[in-house]
């Protein structure tokens, strides 16, 4: 998959603007949790796999790796 996103298009020169400090990717629930420097939390809920993959491609293309993390997958134990 080749990304057409340019990270420079999403950066702001003004440090007074709100910006992302953390992105948590939940692959099982197909959700993204976005946290900002101002304490704002947002949730992006994807309706299908294609939408999830498009948002994931954007996140990987424009966000620094240091702020992106992935939730632990839910697994059912066999007892």
N, CA, C and O atoms as a Tinker XYZ file with bonds, in Angstrom:
   316  protein
     1  N      0.840000   -1.171000    0.000000    73     2
     2  CA     0.000000    0.000000    0.000000    64     1     3
     3  C      0.893000    1.245000    0.000000    63     2     4     5
     4  O      1.692000    1.426000    0.918000    81     3
     5  N      0.773000    2.067000   -0.974000    73     3     6
     6  CA     1.547000    3.287000   -1.069000    64     5     7
     7  C      0.704000    4.455000   -0.582000    63     6     8     9
     8  O     -0.401000    4.688000   -1.072000    81     7
     9  N      1.229000    5.167000    0.365000    73     7    10
    10  CA     0.498000    6.276000    0.950000    64     9    11
    11  C      0.658000    7.543000    0.114000    63    10    12    13
    12  O      1.757000    7.875000   -0.330000    81    11
    13  N     -0.455000    8.241000   -0.091000    73    11    14
    14  CA    -0.408000    9.513000   -0.797000    64    13    15
    15  C     -0.477000   10.682000    0.193000    63    14    16    17
    16  O     -0.567000   11.840000   -0.214000    81    15
    17  N     -0.434000   10.373000    1.486000    73    15    18
    18  CA    -0.485000   11.407000    2.510000    64    17    19
    19  C      0.902000   11.990000    2.730000    63    18    20    21
    20  O      1.900000   11.269000    2.748000    81    19
    21  N      0.945000   13.288000    2.896000    73    19    22
    22  CA     2.208000   13.972000    3.172000    64    21    23
    23  C      2.150000   14.513000    4.591000    63    22    24    25
    24  O      1.321000   15.376000    4.880000    81    23
    25  N      3.004000   14.032000    5.481000    73    23    26
    26  CA     2.962000   14.476000    6.877000    64    25    27
    27  C      3.042000   15.990000    7.041000    63    26    28    29
    28  O      2.414000   16.544000    7.944000    81    27
    29  N      3.797000   16.661000    6.193000    73    27    30
    30  CA     3.930000   18.120000    6.311000    64    29    31
    31  C      2.614000   18.854000    6.129000    63    30    32    33
    32  O      2.463000   19.978000    6.608000    81    31
    33  N      1.664000   18.238000    5.448000    73    31    34
    34  CA     0.353000   18.861000    5.247000    64    33    35
    35  C     -0.465000   18.903000    6.533000    63    34    36    37
    36  O     -1.465000   19.617000    6.608000    81    35
    37  N     -0.051000   18.146000    7.540000    73    35    38
    38  CA    -0.840000   18.019000    8.767000    64    37    39
    39  C     -0.170000   18.639000    9.981000    63    38    40    41
    40  O     -0.721000   18.577000   11.080000    81    39
    41  N      0.995000   19.231000    9.816000    73    39    42
    42  CA     1.697000   19.871000   10.916000    64    41    43
    43  C      1.378000   21.358000   10.955000    63    42    44    45
    44  O      1.141000   21.991000    9.926000    81    43
    45  N      1.378000   21.899000   12.169000    73    43    46
    46  CA     1.117000   23.317000   12.370000    64    45    47
    47  C      2.376000   23.985000   12.901000    63    46    48    49
    48  O      3.088000   23.417000   13.729000    81    47
    49  N      2.641000   25.173000   12.429000    73    47    50
    50  CA     3.788000   25.935000   12.914000    64    49    51
    51  C      3.463000   26.690000   14.201000    63    50    52    53
    52  O      4.366000   27.150000   14.899000    81    51
    53  N      2.197000   26.814000   14.509000    73    51    54
    54  CA     1.751000   27.566000   15.668000    64    53    55
    55  C      1.616000   26.615000   16.862000    63    54    56    57
    56  O      0.746000   25.744000   16.869000    81    55
    57  N      2.469000   26.782000   17.861000    73    55    58
    58  CA     2.442000   25.889000   19.033000    64    57    59
    59  C      1.226000   26.133000   19.925000    63    58    60    61
    60  O      0.995000   25.370000   20.862000    81    59
    61  N      0.454000   27.169000   19.657000    73    59    62
    62  CA    -0.759000   27.418000   20.428000    64    61    63
    63  C     -1.919000   26.555000   19.938000    63    62    64    65
    64  O     -2.933000   26.442000   20.626000    81    63
    65  N     -1.787000   25.947000   18.764000    73    63    66
    66  CA    -2.826000   25.071000   18.226000    64    65    67
    67  C     -2.857000   23.756000   18.990000    63    66    68    69
    68  O     -1.848000   23.309000   19.535000    81    67
    69  N     -4.023000   23.155000   19.016000    73    67    70
    70  CA    -4.172000   21.828000   19.619000    64    69    71
    71  C     -3.535000   20.798000   18.685000    63    70    72    73
    72  O     -3.663000   20.899000   17.465000    81    71
    73  N     -2.859000   19.820000   19.254000    73    71    74
    74  CA    -2.217000   18.791000   18.437000    64    73    75
    75  C     -2.285000   17.441000   19.156000    63    74    76    77
    76  O     -2.496000   17.380000   20.367000    81    75
    77  N     -2.102000   16.367000   18.394000    73    75    78
    78  CA    -2.153000   15.017000   18.944000    64    77    79
    79  C     -0.917000   14.722000   19.780000    63    78    80    81
    80  O      0.206000   15.053000   19.400000    81    79
    81  N     -1.149000   14.090000   20.931000    73    79    82
    82  CA    -0.049000   13.636000   21.768000    64    81    83
    83  C     -0.016000   12.115000   21.866000    63    82    84    85
    84  O      1.014000   11.533000   22.204000    81    83
    85  N     -1.152000   11.469000   21.567000    73    83    86
    86  CA    -1.210000   10.013000   21.647000    64    85    87
    87  C     -2.342000    9.503000   20.759000    63    86    88    89
    88  O     -3.420000   10.095000   20.701000    81    87
    89  N     -2.075000    8.391000   20.068000    73    87    90
    90  CA    -3.090000    7.707000   19.273000    64    89    91
    91  C     -3.039000    6.233000   19.669000    63    90    92    93
    92  O     -1.990000    5.596000   19.579000    81    91
    93  N     -4.174000    5.697000   20.107000    73    91    94
    94  CA    -4.260000    4.281000   20.444000    64    93    95
    95  C     -5.134000    3.604000   19.395000    63    94    96    97
    96  O     -6.263000    4.026000   19.146000    81    95
    97  N     -4.601000    2.555000   18.788000    73    95    98
    98  CA    -5.309000    1.817000   17.749000    64    97    99
    99  C     -5.837000    0.525000   18.372000    63    98   100   101
   100  O     -5.067000   -0.279000   18.897000    81    99
   101  N     -7.146000    0.335000   18.310000    73    99   102
   102  CA    -7.776000   -0.901000   18.792000    64   101   103
   103  C     -8.220000   -1.691000   17.574000    63   102   104   105
   104  O     -9.278000   -1.426000   17.003000    81   103
   105  N     -7.410000   -2.663000   17.180000    73   103   106
   106  CA    -7.688000   -3.420000   15.957000    64   105   107
   107  C     -8.900000   -4.331000   16.100000    63   106   108   109
   108  O     -9.618000   -4.553000   15.126000    81   107
   109  N     -9.143000   -4.863000   17.297000    73   107   110
   110  CA   -10.296000   -5.753000   17.497000    64   109   111
   111  C    -11.620000   -5.003000   17.363000    63   110   112   113
   112  O    -12.564000   -5.501000   16.749000    81   111
   113  N    -11.681000   -3.813000   17.938000    73   111   114
   114  CA   -12.917000   -3.028000   17.911000    64   113   115
   115  C    -12.987000   -2.097000   16.705000    63   114   116   117
   116  O    -14.010000   -1.447000   16.487000    81   115
   117  N    -11.911000   -2.022000   15.917000    73   115   118
   118  CA   -11.805000   -1.112000   14.767000    64   117   119
   119  C    -12.064000    0.333000   15.201000    63   118   120   121
   120  O    -12.888000    1.040000   14.621000    81   119
   121  N    -11.328000    0.748000   16.244000    73   119   122
   122  CA   -11.469000    2.100000   16.789000    64   121   123
   123  C    -10.098000    2.740000   16.954000    63   122   124   125
   124  O     -9.076000    2.066000   17.089000    81   123
   125  N    -10.118000    4.057000   16.938000    73   123   126
   126  CA    -8.933000    4.866000   17.206000    64   125   127
   127  C     -9.276000    5.816000   18.339000    63   126   128   129
   128  O    -10.338000    6.438000   18.340000    81   127
   129  N     -8.379000    5.922000   19.297000    73   127   130
   130  CA    -8.555000    6.847000   20.410000    64   129   131
   131  C     -7.482000    7.918000   20.264000    63   130   132   133
   132  O     -6.289000    7.616000   20.255000    81   131
   133  N     -7.911000    9.163000   20.150000    73   131   134
   134  CA    -7.013000   10.292000   19.905000    64   133   135
   135  C     -6.977000   11.191000   21.131000    63   134   136   137
   136  O     -8.022000   11.561000   21.668000    81   135
   137  N     -5.774000   11.542000   21.571000    73   135   138
   138  CA    -5.592000   12.388000   22.744000    64   137   139
   139  C     -4.764000   13.601000   22.357000    63   138   140   141
   140  O     -3.774000   13.489000   21.634000    81   139
   141  N     -5.186000   14.775000   22.854000    73   139   142
   142  CA    -4.500000   16.010000   22.467000    64   141   143
   143  C     -3.722000   16.610000   23.623000    63   142   144   145
   144  O     -3.852000   16.184000   24.771000    81   143
   145  N     -2.914000   17.605000   23.301000    73   143   146
   146  CA    -2.136000   18.323000   24.304000    64   145   147
   147  C     -3.013000   19.125000   25.254000    63   146   148   149
   148  O     -2.555000   19.518000   26.327000    81   147
   149  N     -4.250000   19.374000   24.886000    73   147   150
   150  CA    -5.164000   20.139000   25.731000    64   149   151
   151  C     -6.062000   19.246000   26.574000    63   150   152   153
   152  O     -6.965000   19.737000   27.250000    81   151
   153  N     -5.823000   17.932000   26.540000    73   151   154
   154  CA    -6.610000   17.002000   27.346000    64   153   155
   155  C     -7.875000   16.497000   26.674000    63   154   156   157
   156  O     -8.661000   15.780000   27.293000    81   155
   157  N     -8.077000   16.856000   25.439000    73   155   158
   158  CA    -9.250000   16.397000   24.701000    64   157   159
   159  C     -9.042000   14.949000   24.264000    63   158   160   161
   160  O     -7.959000   14.574000   23.815000    81   159
   161  N    -10.091000   14.142000   24.402000    73   159   162
   162  CA   -10.043000   12.753000   23.937000    64   161   163
   163  C    -11.159000   12.555000   22.919000    63   162   164   165
   164  O    -12.299000   12.957000   23.151000    81   163
   165  N    -10.834000   11.952000   21.824000    73   163   166
   166  CA   -11.802000   11.670000   20.760000    64   165   167
   167  C    -11.720000   10.197000   20.395000    63   166   168   169
   168  O    -10.668000    9.569000   20.515000    81   167
   169  N    -12.834000    9.664000   19.955000    73   167   170
   170  CA   -12.898000    8.269000   19.528000    64   169   171
   171  C    -13.376000    8.215000   18.083000    63   170   172   173
   172  O    -14.389000    8.820000   17.732000    81   171
   173  N    -12.642000    7.490000   17.251000    73   171   174
   174  CA   -13.030000    7.300000   15.856000    64   173   175
   175  C    -13.439000    5.840000   15.714000    63   174   176   177
   176  O    -12.611000    4.938000   15.838000    81   175
   177  N    -14.716000    5.617000   15.455000    73   175   178
   178  CA   -15.264000    4.269000   15.326000    64   177   179
   179  C    -15.493000    3.978000   13.850000    63   178   180   181
   180  O    -16.296000    4.651000   13.203000    81   179
   181  N    -14.800000    2.987000   13.314000    73   179   182
   182  CA   -14.907000    2.664000   11.890000    64   181   183
   183  C    -16.017000    1.631000   11.674000    63   182   184   185
   184  O    -16.150000    0.675000   12.438000    81   183
   185  N    -16.799000    1.840000   10.632000    73   183   186
   186  CA   -17.942000    0.977000   10.357000    64   185   187
   187  C    -17.558000   -0.330000    9.676000    63   186   188   189
   188  O    -18.268000   -1.328000    9.808000    81   187
   189  N    -16.443000   -0.335000    8.951000    73   187   190
   190  CA   -16.045000   -1.555000    8.244000    64   189   191
   191  C    -14.522000   -1.616000    8.126000    63   190   192   193
   192  O    -13.822000   -0.668000    8.482000    81   191
   193  N    -14.031000   -2.728000    7.629000    73   191   194
   194  CA   -12.585000   -2.951000    7.544000    64   193   195
   195  C    -11.919000   -1.946000    6.612000    63   194   196   197
   196  O    -10.833000   -1.453000    6.915000    81   195
   197  N    -12.549000   -1.638000    5.489000    73   195   198
   198  CA   -11.956000   -0.681000    4.542000    64   197   199
   199  C    -11.768000    0.691000    5.182000    63   198   200   201
   200  O    -10.723000    1.321000    5.020000    81   199
   201  N    -12.771000    1.142000    5.900000    73   199   202
   202  CA   -12.678000    2.438000    6.573000    64   201   203
   203  C    -11.570000    2.399000    7.623000    63   202   204   205
   204  O    -10.782000    3.338000    7.734000    81   203
   205  N    -11.511000    1.315000    8.391000    73   203   206
   206  CA   -10.466000    1.166000    9.403000    64   205   207
   207  C     -9.077000    1.213000    8.764000    63   206   208   209
   208  O     -8.184000    1.899000    9.263000    81   207
   209  N     -8.900000    0.499000    7.682000    73   207   210
   210  CA    -7.601000    0.448000    7.013000    64   209   211
   211  C     -7.206000    1.811000    6.440000    63   210   212   213
   212  O     -6.028000    2.170000    6.457000    81   211
   213  N     -8.176000    2.568000    5.935000    73   211   214
   214  CA    -7.891000    3.913000    5.419000    64   213   215
   215  C     -7.426000    4.849000    6.534000    63   214   216   217
   216  O     -6.470000    5.605000    6.360000    81   215
   217  N     -8.108000    4.793000    7.681000    73   215   218
   218  CA    -7.704000    5.644000    8.807000    64   217   219
   219  C     -6.348000    5.198000    9.331000    63   218   220   221
   220  O     -5.512000    6.039000    9.663000    81   219
   221  N     -6.112000    3.885000    9.414000    73   219   222
   222  CA    -4.826000    3.370000    9.870000    64   221   223
   223  C     -3.697000    3.824000    8.948000    63   222   224   225
   224  O     -2.621000    4.194000    9.417000    81   223
   225  N     -3.938000    3.798000    7.657000    73   223   226
   226  CA    -2.928000    4.273000    6.696000    64   225   227
   227  C     -2.608000    5.741000    6.936000    63   226   228   229
   228  O     -1.442000    6.132000    6.901000    81   227
   229  N     -3.622000    6.553000    7.177000    73   227   230
   230  CA    -3.407000    7.973000    7.462000    64   229   231
   231  C     -2.599000    8.155000    8.747000    63   230   232   233
   232  O     -1.645000    8.931000    8.780000    81   231
   233  N     -2.982000    7.442000    9.794000    73   231   234
   234  CA    -2.277000    7.554000   11.074000    64   233   235
   235  C     -0.810000    7.175000   10.904000    63   234   236   237
   236  O      0.075000    7.891000   11.372000    81   235
   237  N     -0.551000    6.069000   10.245000    73   235   238
   238  CA     0.831000    5.625000   10.054000    64   237   239
   239  C      1.638000    6.583000    9.186000    63   238   240   241
   240  O      2.851000    6.711000    9.356000    81   239
   241  N      0.972000    7.249000    8.266000    73   239   242
   242  CA     1.672000    8.150000    7.348000    64   241   243
   243  C      2.001000    9.494000    7.978000    63   242   244   245
   244  O      3.053000   10.064000    7.689000    81   243
   245  N      1.124000   10.013000    8.833000    73   243   246
   246  CA     1.323000   11.388000    9.306000    64   245   247
   247  C      1.689000   11.511000   10.784000    63   246   248   249
   248  O      2.138000   12.575000   11.210000    81   247
   249  N      1.511000   10.466000   11.567000    73   247   250
   250  CA     1.824000   10.551000   13.000000    64   249   251
   251  C      3.203000    9.972000   13.275000    63   250   252   253
   252  O      3.608000    8.982000   12.666000    81   251
   253  N      3.907000   10.592000   14.186000    73   251   254
   254  CA     5.188000   10.058000   14.622000    64   253   255
   255  C      4.957000    8.715000   15.309000    63   254   256   257
   256  O      3.973000    8.540000   16.028000    81   255
   257  N      5.861000    7.776000   15.086000    73   255   258
   258  CA     5.738000    6.446000   15.681000    64   257   259
   259  C      5.692000    6.494000   17.205000    63   258   260   261
   260  O      5.095000    5.619000   17.832000    81   259
   261  N      6.308000    7.493000   17.799000    73   259   262
   262  CA     6.375000    7.602000   19.256000    64   261   263
   263  C      5.005000    7.834000   19.900000    63   262   264   265
   264  O      4.818000    7.500000   21.070000    81   263
   265  N      4.055000    8.392000   19.169000    73   263   266
   266  CA     2.753000    8.670000   19.773000    64   265   267
   267  C      1.701000    7.628000   19.423000    63   266   268   269
   268  O      0.581000    7.697000   19.929000    81   267
   269  N      2.032000    6.666000   18.572000    73   267   270
   270  CA     1.069000    5.647000   18.159000    64   269   271
   271  C      1.323000    4.371000   18.952000    63   270   272   273
   272  O      2.446000    3.872000   19.015000    81   271
   273  N      0.253000    3.853000   19.555000    73   271   274
   274  CA     0.349000    2.571000   20.255000    64   273   275
   275  C     -0.865000    1.725000   19.889000    63   274   276   277
   276  O     -1.855000    2.226000   19.356000    81   275
   277  N     -0.767000    0.451000   20.184000    73   275   278
   278  CA    -1.817000   -0.500000   19.825000    64   277   279
   279  C     -2.319000   -1.195000   21.085000    63   278   280   281
   280  O     -1.531000   -1.587000   21.946000    81   279
   281  N     -3.631000   -1.342000   21.185000    73   279   282
   282  CA    -4.201000   -2.021000   22.346000    64   281   283
   283  C     -3.926000   -3.512000   22.252000    63   282   284   285
   284  O     -3.709000   -4.051000   21.166000    81   283
   285  N     -3.939000   -4.163000   23.394000    73   283   286
   286  CA    -3.745000   -5.616000   23.442000    64   285   287
   287  C     -4.984000   -6.299000   22.866000    63   286   288   289
   288  O     -6.107000   -5.912000   23.187000    81   287
   289  N     -4.789000   -7.306000   22.023000    73   287   290
   290  CA    -5.956000   -8.028000   21.478000    64   289   291
   291  C     -6.651000   -8.827000   22.573000    63   290   292   293
   292  O     -6.009000   -9.347000   23.486000    81   291
   293  N     -7.945000   -8.912000   22.469000    73   291   294
   294  CA    -8.721000   -9.708000   23.415000    64   293   295
   295  C     -8.648000  -11.172000   23.010000    63   294   296   297
   296  O     -8.943000  -11.523000   21.867000    81   295
   297  N     -8.264000  -12.004000   23.926000    73   295   298
   298  CA    -8.229000  -13.435000   23.643000    64   297   299
   299  C     -8.978000  -14.165000   24.744000    63   298   300   301
   300  O     -8.910000  -13.798000   25.916000    81   299
   301  N     -9.671000  -15.177000   24.352000    73   299   302
   302  CA   -10.446000  -15.971000   25.302000    64   301   303
   303  C     -9.578000  -17.145000   25.752000    63   302   304   305
   304  O     -9.061000  -17.894000   24.923000    81   303
   305  N     -9.424000  -17.299000   27.045000    73   303   306
   306  CA    -8.595000  -18.389000   27.544000    64   305   307
   307  C     -9.367000  -19.700000   27.490000    63   306   308   309
   308  O    -10.580000  -19.737000   27.699000    81   307
   309  N     -8.649000  -20.758000   27.211000    73   307   310
   310  CA    -9.236000  -22.101000   27.109000    64   309   311
   311  C     -8.998000  -22.843000   28.420000    63   310   312   313
   312  O     -7.930000  -23.424000   28.609000    81   311
   313  N     -9.955000  -22.834000   29.311000    73   311   314
   314  CA    -9.830000  -23.564000   30.597000    64   313   315
   315  C    -10.860000  -24.627000   30.708000    63   314   316
   316  O    -10.908000  -25.338000   31.712000    81   315
